[in-house]
Structure formats: C-alpha cells, structure tokens
XYZ file of C-alpha atoms in Angstrom:
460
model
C -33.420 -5.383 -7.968
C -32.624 -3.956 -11.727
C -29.105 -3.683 -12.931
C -29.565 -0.047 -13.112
C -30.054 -0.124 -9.090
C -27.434 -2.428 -8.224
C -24.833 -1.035 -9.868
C -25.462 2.930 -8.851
C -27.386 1.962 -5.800
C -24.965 4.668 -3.265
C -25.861 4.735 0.143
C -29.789 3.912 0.438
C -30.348 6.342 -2.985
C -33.296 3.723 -4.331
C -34.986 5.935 -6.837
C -33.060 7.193 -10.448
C -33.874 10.889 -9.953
C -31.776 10.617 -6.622
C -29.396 8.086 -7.912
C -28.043 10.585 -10.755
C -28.151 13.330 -8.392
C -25.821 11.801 -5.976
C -23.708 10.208 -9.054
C -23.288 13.971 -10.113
C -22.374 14.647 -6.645
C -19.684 12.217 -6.539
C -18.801 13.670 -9.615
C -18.712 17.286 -8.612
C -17.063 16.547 -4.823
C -14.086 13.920 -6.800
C -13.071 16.741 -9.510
C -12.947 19.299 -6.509
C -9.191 17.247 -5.819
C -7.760 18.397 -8.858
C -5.338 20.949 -7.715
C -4.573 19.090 -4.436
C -3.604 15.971 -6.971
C -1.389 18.541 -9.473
C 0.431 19.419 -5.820
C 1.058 15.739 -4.777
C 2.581 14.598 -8.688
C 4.495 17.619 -8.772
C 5.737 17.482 -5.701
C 6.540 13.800 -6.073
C 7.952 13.685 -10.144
C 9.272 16.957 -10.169
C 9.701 18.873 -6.595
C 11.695 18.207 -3.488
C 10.776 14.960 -3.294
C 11.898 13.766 -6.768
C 14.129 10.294 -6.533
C 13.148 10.249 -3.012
C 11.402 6.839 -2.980
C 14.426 5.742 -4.902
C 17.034 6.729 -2.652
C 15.364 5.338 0.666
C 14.900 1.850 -1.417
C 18.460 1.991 -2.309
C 19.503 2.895 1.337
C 17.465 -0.007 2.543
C 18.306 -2.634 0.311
C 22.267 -1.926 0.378
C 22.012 -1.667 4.326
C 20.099 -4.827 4.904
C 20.541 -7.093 1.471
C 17.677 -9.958 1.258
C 14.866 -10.445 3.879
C 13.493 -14.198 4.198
C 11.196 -15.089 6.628
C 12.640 -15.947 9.961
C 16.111 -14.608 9.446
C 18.169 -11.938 10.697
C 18.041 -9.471 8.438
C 14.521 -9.406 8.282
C 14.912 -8.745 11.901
C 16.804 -6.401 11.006
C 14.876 -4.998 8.345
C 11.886 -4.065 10.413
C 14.369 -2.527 12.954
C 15.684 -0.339 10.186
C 11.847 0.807 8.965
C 10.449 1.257 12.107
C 13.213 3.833 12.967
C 12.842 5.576 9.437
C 9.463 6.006 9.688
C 9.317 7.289 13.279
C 12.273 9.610 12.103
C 9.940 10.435 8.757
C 7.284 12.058 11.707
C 4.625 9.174 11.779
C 2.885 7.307 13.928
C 4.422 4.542 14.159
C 3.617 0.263 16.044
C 4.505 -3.011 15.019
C 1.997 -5.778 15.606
C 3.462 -9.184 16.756
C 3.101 -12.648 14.453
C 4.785 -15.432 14.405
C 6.217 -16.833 10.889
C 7.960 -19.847 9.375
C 11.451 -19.891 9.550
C 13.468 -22.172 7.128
C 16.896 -22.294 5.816
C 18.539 -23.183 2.856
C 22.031 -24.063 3.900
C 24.202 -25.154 1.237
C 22.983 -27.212 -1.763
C 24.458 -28.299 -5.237
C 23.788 -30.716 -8.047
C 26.009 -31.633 -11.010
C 25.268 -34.095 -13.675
C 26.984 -36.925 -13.822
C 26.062 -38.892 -17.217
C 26.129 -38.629 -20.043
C 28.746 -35.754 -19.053
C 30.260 -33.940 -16.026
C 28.342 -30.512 -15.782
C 27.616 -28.145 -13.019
C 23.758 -27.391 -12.561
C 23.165 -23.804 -10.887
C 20.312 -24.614 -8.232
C 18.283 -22.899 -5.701
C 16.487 -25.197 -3.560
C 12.397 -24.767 -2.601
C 11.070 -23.359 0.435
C 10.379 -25.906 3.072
C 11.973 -28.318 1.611
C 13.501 -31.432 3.063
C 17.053 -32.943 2.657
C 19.084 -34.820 1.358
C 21.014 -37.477 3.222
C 24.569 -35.973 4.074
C 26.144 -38.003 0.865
C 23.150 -36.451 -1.252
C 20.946 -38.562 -3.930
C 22.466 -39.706 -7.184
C 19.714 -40.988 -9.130
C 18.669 -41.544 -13.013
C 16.133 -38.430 -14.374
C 13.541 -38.668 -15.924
C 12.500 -35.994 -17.811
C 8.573 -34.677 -18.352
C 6.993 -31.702 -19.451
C 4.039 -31.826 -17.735
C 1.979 -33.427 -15.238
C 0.088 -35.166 -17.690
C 3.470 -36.796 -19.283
C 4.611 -37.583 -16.025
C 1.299 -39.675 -15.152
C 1.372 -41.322 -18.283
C 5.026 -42.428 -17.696
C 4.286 -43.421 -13.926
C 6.205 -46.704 -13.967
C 9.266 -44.751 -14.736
C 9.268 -42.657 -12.043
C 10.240 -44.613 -8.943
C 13.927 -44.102 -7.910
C 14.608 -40.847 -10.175
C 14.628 -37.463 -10.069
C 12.280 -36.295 -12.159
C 12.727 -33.259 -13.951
C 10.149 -30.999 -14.690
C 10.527 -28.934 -17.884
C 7.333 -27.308 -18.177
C 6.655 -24.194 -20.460
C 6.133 -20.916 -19.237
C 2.780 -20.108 -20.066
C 2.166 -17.150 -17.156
C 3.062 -17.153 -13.808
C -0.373 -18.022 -12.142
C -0.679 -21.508 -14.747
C 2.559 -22.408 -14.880
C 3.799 -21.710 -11.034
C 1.552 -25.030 -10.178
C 4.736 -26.865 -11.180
C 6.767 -25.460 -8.041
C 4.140 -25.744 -5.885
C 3.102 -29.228 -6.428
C 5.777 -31.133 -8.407
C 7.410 -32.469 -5.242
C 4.156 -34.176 -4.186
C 3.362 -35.480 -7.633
C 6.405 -36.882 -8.327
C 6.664 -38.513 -5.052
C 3.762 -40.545 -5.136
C 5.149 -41.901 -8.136
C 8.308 -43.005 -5.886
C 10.565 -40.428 -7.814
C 13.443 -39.713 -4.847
C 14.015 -35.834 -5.867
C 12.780 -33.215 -8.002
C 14.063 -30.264 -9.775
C 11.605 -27.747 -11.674
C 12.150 -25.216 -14.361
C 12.788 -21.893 -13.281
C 8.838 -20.133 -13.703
C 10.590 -17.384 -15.596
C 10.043 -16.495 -19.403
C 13.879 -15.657 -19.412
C 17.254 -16.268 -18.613
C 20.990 -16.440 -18.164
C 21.504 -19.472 -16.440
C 20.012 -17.732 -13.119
C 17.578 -20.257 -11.150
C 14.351 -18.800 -9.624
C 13.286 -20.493 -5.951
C 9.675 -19.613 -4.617
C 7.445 -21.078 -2.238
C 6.319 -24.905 -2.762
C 3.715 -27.328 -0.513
C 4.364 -30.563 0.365
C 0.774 -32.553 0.398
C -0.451 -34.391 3.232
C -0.023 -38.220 3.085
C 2.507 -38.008 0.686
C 6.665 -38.643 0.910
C 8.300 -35.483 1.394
C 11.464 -35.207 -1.230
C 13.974 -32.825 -1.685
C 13.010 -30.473 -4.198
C 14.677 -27.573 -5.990
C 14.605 -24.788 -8.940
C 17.174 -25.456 -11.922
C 17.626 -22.938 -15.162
C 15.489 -22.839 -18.175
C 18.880 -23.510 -19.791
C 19.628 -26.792 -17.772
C 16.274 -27.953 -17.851
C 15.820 -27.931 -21.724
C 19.653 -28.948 -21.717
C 18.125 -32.749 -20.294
C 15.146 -32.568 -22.252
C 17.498 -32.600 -25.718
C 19.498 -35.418 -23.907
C 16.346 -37.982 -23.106
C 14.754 -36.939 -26.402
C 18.358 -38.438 -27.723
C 17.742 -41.634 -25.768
C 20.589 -40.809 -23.559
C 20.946 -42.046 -20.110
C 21.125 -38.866 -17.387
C 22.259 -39.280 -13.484
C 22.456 -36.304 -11.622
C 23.615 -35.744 -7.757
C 21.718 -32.940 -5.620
C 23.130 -32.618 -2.240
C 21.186 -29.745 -0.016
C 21.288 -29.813 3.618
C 17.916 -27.467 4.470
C 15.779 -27.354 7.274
C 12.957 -25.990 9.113
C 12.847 -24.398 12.439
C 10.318 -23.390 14.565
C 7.947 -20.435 13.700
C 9.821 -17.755 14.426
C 8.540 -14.500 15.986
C 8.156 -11.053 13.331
C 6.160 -7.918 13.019
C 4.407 -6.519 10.417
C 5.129 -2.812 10.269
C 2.862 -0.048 10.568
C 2.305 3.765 9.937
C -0.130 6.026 10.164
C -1.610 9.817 9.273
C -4.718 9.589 12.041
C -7.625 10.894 10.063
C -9.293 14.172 11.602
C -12.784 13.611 11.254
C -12.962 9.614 11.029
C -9.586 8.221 12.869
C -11.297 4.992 13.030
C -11.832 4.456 9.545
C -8.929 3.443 7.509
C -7.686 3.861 3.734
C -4.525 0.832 3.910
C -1.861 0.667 1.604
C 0.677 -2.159 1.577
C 3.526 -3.801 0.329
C 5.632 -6.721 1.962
C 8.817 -6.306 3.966
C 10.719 -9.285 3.261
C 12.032 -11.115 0.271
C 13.443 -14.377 -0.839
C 17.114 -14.912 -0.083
C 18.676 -14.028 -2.681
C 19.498 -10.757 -4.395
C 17.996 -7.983 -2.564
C 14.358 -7.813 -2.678
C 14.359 -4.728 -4.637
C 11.892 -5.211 -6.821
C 9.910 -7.999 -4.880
C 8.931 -6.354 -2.894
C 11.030 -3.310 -1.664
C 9.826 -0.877 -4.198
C 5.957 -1.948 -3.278
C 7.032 -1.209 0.356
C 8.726 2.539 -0.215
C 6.389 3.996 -2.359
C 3.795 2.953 0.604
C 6.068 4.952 2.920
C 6.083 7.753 0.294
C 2.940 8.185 -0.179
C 2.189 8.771 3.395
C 5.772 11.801 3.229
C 4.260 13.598 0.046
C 0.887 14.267 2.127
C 2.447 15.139 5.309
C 4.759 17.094 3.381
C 2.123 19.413 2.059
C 0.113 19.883 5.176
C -2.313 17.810 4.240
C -4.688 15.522 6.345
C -7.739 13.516 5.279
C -10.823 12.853 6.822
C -9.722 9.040 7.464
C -6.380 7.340 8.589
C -4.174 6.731 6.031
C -2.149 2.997 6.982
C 0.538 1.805 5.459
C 1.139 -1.823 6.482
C 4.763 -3.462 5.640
C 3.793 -7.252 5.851
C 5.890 -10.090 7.213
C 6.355 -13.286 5.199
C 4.681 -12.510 2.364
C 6.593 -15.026 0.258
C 4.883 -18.002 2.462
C 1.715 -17.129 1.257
C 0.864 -14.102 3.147
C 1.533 -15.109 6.774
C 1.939 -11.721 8.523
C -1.100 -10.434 6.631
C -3.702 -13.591 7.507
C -2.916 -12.491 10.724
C -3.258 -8.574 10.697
C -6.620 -9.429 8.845
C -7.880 -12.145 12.059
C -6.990 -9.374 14.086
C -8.962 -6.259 12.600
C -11.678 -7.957 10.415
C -13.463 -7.062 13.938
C -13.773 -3.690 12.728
C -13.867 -4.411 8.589
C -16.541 -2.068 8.346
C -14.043 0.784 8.831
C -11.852 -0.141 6.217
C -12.841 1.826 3.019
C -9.945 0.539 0.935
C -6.913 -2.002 1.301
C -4.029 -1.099 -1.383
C -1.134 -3.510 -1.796
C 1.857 -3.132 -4.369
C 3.513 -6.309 -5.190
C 4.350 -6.788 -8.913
C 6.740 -4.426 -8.939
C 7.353 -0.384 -9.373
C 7.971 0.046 -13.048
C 6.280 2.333 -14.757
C 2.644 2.698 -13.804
C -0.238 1.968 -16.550
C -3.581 1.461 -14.585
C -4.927 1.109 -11.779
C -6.638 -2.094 -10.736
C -9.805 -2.319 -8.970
C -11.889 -4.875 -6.889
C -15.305 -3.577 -5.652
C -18.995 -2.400 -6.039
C -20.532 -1.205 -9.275
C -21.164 1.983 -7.520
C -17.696 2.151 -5.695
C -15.954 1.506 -9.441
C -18.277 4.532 -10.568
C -16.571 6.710 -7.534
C -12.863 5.026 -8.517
C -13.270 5.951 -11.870
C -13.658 9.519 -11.005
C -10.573 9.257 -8.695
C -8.048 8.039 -11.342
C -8.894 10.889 -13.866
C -7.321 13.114 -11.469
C -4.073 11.286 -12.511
C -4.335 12.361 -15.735
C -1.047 14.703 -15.375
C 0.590 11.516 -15.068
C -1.392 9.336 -18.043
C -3.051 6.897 -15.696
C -6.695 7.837 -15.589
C -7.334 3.812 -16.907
C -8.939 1.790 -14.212
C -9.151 -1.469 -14.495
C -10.879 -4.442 -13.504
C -9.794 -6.928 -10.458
C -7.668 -5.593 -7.770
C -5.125 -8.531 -6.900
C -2.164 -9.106 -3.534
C -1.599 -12.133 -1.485
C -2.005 -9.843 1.560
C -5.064 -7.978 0.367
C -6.930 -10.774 -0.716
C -8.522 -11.809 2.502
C -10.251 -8.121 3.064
C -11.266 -8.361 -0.745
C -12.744 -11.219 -0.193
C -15.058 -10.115 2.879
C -16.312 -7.298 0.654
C -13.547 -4.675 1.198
C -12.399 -2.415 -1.959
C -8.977 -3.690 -3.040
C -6.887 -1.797 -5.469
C -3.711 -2.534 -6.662
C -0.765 -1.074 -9.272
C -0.514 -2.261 -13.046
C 2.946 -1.316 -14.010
C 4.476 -1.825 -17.343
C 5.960 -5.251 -15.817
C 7.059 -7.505 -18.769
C 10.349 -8.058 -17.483
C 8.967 -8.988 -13.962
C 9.271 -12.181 -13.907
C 12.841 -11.531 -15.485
C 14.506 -11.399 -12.193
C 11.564 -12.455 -10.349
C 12.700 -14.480 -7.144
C 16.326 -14.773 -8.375
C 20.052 -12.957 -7.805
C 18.717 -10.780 -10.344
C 16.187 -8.854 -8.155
C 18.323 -5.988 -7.438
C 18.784 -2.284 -7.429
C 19.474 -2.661 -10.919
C 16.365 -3.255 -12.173
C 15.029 0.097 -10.484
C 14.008 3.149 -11.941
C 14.367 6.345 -10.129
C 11.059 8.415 -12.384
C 9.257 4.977 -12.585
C 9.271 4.988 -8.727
C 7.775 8.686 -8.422
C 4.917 7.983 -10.739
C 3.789 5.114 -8.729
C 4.391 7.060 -5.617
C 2.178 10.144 -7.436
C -0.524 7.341 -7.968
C -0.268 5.349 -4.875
C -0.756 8.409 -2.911
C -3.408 10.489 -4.826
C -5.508 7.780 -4.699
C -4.555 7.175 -1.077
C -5.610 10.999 0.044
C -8.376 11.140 -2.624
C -10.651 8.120 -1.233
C -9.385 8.862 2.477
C -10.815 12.479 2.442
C -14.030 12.005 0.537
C -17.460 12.700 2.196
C -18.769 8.683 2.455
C -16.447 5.474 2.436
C -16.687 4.186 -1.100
C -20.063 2.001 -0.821
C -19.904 -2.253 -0.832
C-alpha cells in the first residue's frame, strides 16, 4: 500500500477520487461545529460558567487536602465527587479496584559531620525502614549512575547520595525510580536522591520508586536540590559527611478504591465512547491541585458546559477520575482489563495530567487519516488560539488504550513551572489560574463534543 493510501485511507475509501471526496467531507461535516464551538468557549471563558472549574477545584481541594493511594481522604475524595457529580445531573458509577496502600509515617535526617544541619526530606513510595534508632552512616556522594559504578568499592555501608542534574523529567526521574536498587547492590545501607525538579526553595519532591527483584531493599528518600549540591561542595572539599535518616514507613495490604465515573449517554451510539480523564488522587503532600485536581475538574466541566447548553452527541461522553495514578496507573490498568472487551467502541481516550495552565496545543496519538480529521477539529478552537495539533498524545492512564490502537489525545499547557511544585508542599491552590482553567475546559470539551457527535468514529 502507497503512503498516499495509508495515510488518507478512511473507512474502506481505496481509490484517490473517493479518498479526496470523503477528506472534503470530513472537511465540510467538522467546520459545520463552528457555532456550536463559539457557544461552548463563550459559555465557558466568558458566560455563566466563567471560574467555574476553578471554584469546584478550590472547593475540593480545601475540603479534602491531599489524596494518596489507600488513605482516607482519598476515600473521602471519591465520596465527595461522586455526590457532586450526581448533584451536577449525570450519570453517575464507580467501578471497584483494589490499590496499594503505603504510609509514610514520620521520617527525618540531619547531618551530622562535618556540621550539625537539618535536611528537609520526603521519603519514597514503598519504601522500607529504618530500624527504630535510624541509620547513621558515611555518604558518598555521585552524580550519576555511571560515577557511582565506577566508585563501587566505596559504596558498601553509606548512604549514597545521588546528585544528579535535571535534564527533563522522563531522563532524569530514572534516579528515583532506580537509585535504591543500584545503590544497594553496591551494599550502600540508604539512599537519598535529588529532588527531580529544575527549581527550588529548599522544598523536597517524593514520587513513586521500584525496588528490583533480587536485590536488598533500603530505605530511600527525596532531599532538596539545595542539600544535595550542599554535600556535593563538601566531598569535592575532601570532607568527611555522616548523616542520620530515621523513617518509620510501611506497606499495607492493597487497599480497596474506585475509579470514578460520569457519563452524557450518547443518543444514536450509547455504546461507543469519547473518554476523558484525569486522576483523583495525589501524593501526600500539598493538595493535589495541580497534579492532578485541575486535570480531574476540567473533565467534570467539560461534561456541565454541554449539558448546560442542551447539547447531546451521537456517542457517550465518559469522564473517568482514576485511582492511584501516582503508582503507575493502578486504577486505570484495571478499567482498561475490564473494557478492552469492547475497545472497538472507544473512538478516543483523553487524559489531562501535566497540569491546567494555559493551554497551547493539543496532542495527538493516532492514524494518518484520524490526525487529518483532528486537525480539522482543533481549528474550531481558534477563538481560543489553539488550532496547533501536535504530535504524540501521552498519560499513564491512557497509555494502555493507545497502545491497542485507540486515539489518545492529551493537553499541552504552557507548563514550565510544572515541575516547580511538582509532587511537593508546593502543589497547591496557589499555583492555579482561574482563566487558564476555562480555556482548557473550552478545549477539553469542544474536542470532547466535536469527535463524540461526528458521523464515523475517527478511523485506526
């Protein structure tokens, strides 16, 4: 098959007379949304429903706080949406799963040598211990895994320190996730890692990390950028560092959650489904506004600025609030072993998870001939400057139905200082704009209606 056919090849259209005529069609049926997507940004940046995303994320996050997985206010969380949503006039189930369920207890660590100095910590999901008196050990200090294999005989007995650069978050956050397990083979007794943060005031990040099969489990935690180049300066002197970490975490049995669901039933296709996501709980600390509560609300709002204005599409419109996200998409491995039964129904899965500043593109992850209908769809967002769509559609929980073939689409926002307050005290209400929020709601659920109410699913 020619490039030419695989990339406009829509629904059995083989030769190019046919092929340009139902390209034109697409054209012609997508621009026929343009009023319907004026009503939904106005309506959303400038009407009744202006701030509203906003508010309800404010609500949520100063009624519940933070969300990790297992706790009770992640119970309590899903309590609180369910009852929103049902009050918000949608269908509304939650779907059963069971999730990890770990807790951080307390946990310090000061320096001892070459001076007396607190060390702001938070400590690693899942990890281990430390015996009731805590570990005072000798660091050693690398800056990479490469450094720390070339200084292997140093290792055994300290805590190794791992002051790695930040280079981006999907390079560098290999650090968190596997410096326990290197260090450990090496005999090190602890490890603390550099914040995976460009930026800081002395605020620690924590984040998910894996402990490898066959290999000591260690107590590991997250230290500042500021305490971690702090040692560096001190070894490069030649000066001898001891530091005591004392954190008394453990892990409990998987604990029983939900993720969260809504619906508008479509009125031609019910069983066909346009999903858009975001994840329900957080880390515990701050309050999960940015990571991921904003992703979750403007998947709620969507769904209230179409119902608002009468509207119903062809297909169901789903938004899914996941469950234990943060330990690597638990709640939505399951929702996807449950329905990839009926995968062929889903025309697109949506997820917002890098937060809800202001919205630049939109990301996609499909077909040629499905990115020729999604580049129609985003002009109609040109009221809003976001007609840009771009390439590779990305989410933990999405990633599973992208992977079987399913269009995924997710939100670029203007998200330098993401990883700013990423994971830390800092992710609060603060870092929220009210206008930023209504332009990704405008997006999320244009784009939402838009591909839910067209003629054909977007093609594979």
């Amino acid at each position: 098959m020619s490039l030419y056919q695989i990339n406009y090849n829509f629904h059995g259209y083989s030769t190019p007379t046919k092929k340009h005529s139902k390209v034109k069609a697409i054209i012609t049926e997508v621009a026929g949304y343009a009023d319907v997507a004026k009503q939904i940004i106005e309506l959303a940046v400038n009407g009744a429903a202006q701030n509203r995303s906003y508010r309800r994320l404010t609500d949520f996050t100063d009624t519940i706080g933070n969300r990790v997985s297992g706790s009770h206010n992640l119970e309590m969380a899903i309590k609180y949406m369910y009852n929103a949503l049902k009050q918000d006039g949608l269908d509304v189930y939650l779907e059963p799963v069971k999730i990890p369920h770990w807790i951080r207890g307390n946990e310090s660590a000061e320096m001892v040598l070459p001076r007396a100095k607190r060390l702001a910590i938070l400590g690693l999901s899942s990890s281990v211990a430390t015996p009731p008196e805590g570990i005072e050990a000798e660091v050693l200090v690398v800056q990479s895994f490469e450094e720390l294999k070339k200084r292997a005989s140093e290792a055994q007995g300290k805590i190794v320190v791992f002051n790695q650069p930040f280079v981006s978050y999907g390079e560098t956050v290999a650090y968190r996730l596997n410096g326990a397990s290197e260090a450990a083979k090496l005999g090190a007794v602890a490890t603390l890692i550099r914040s995976i943060t460009p930026f800081s005031i002395n605020s620690p990040h924590t984040g998910m990390q894996s402990y490898q099969n066959g290999v000591k489990q260690i107590p590991t935690a997250c230290i500042t950028l500021e305490d971690a180049e702090l040692m560096q300066r001190m070894a490069q002197r030649g000066q001898k560092i001891v530091v005591r970490l004392t954190m008394d975490a453990k892990s409990l049995p998987a604990a029983d959650s939900f993720n969260t669901v809504a619906e508008i039933k479509g009125w031609q296709h019910p069983e066909q489904v346009v999903l858009l996501s975001g994840h329900l709980d957080s880390w515990d600390v701050g309050q999960g506004a940015m990571d991921d509560g904003g992703g979750a609300m403007i998947s709620w709002e969507a769904l209230s600025l179409i119902r608002d204005l009468g509207l119903r599409p062809r297909r169901t419109l789903r938004t899914v609030l996941w469950t234990a996200e943060e330990q690597g998409g638990v709640g939505a491995q399951q929702y996807y072993d449950l329905h990839k039964v009926n995968i062929s129904n889903f025309d697109l899965v949506m997820e917002s998870d890098t937060g809800t500043f202001a919205p630049v593109a939109l990301q996609f992850t499909g077909s040629g001939a499905a990115r020729k209908v999604m580049e129609e769809v985003v002009k109609l967002l040109a009221p809003i400057n976001t007609t840009k769509l771009e390439k590779h559609g990305e989410g933990t929980d999405i990633s599973p139905w992208m992977q079987a073939g399913v269009p995924g689409a997710s939100l670029h926002v203007a998200d330098s200082r993401y990883f700013w307050f990423h994971h830390s005290e800092g992710d609060t209400m603060t870092v929220q704009n009210p206008r930023d929020m209504d332009l990704c709601s405008a997006l999320w659920a244009v784009v939402a209606f838009v591909v839910g109410d067209l003629q054909d699913m977007l093609p594979r």
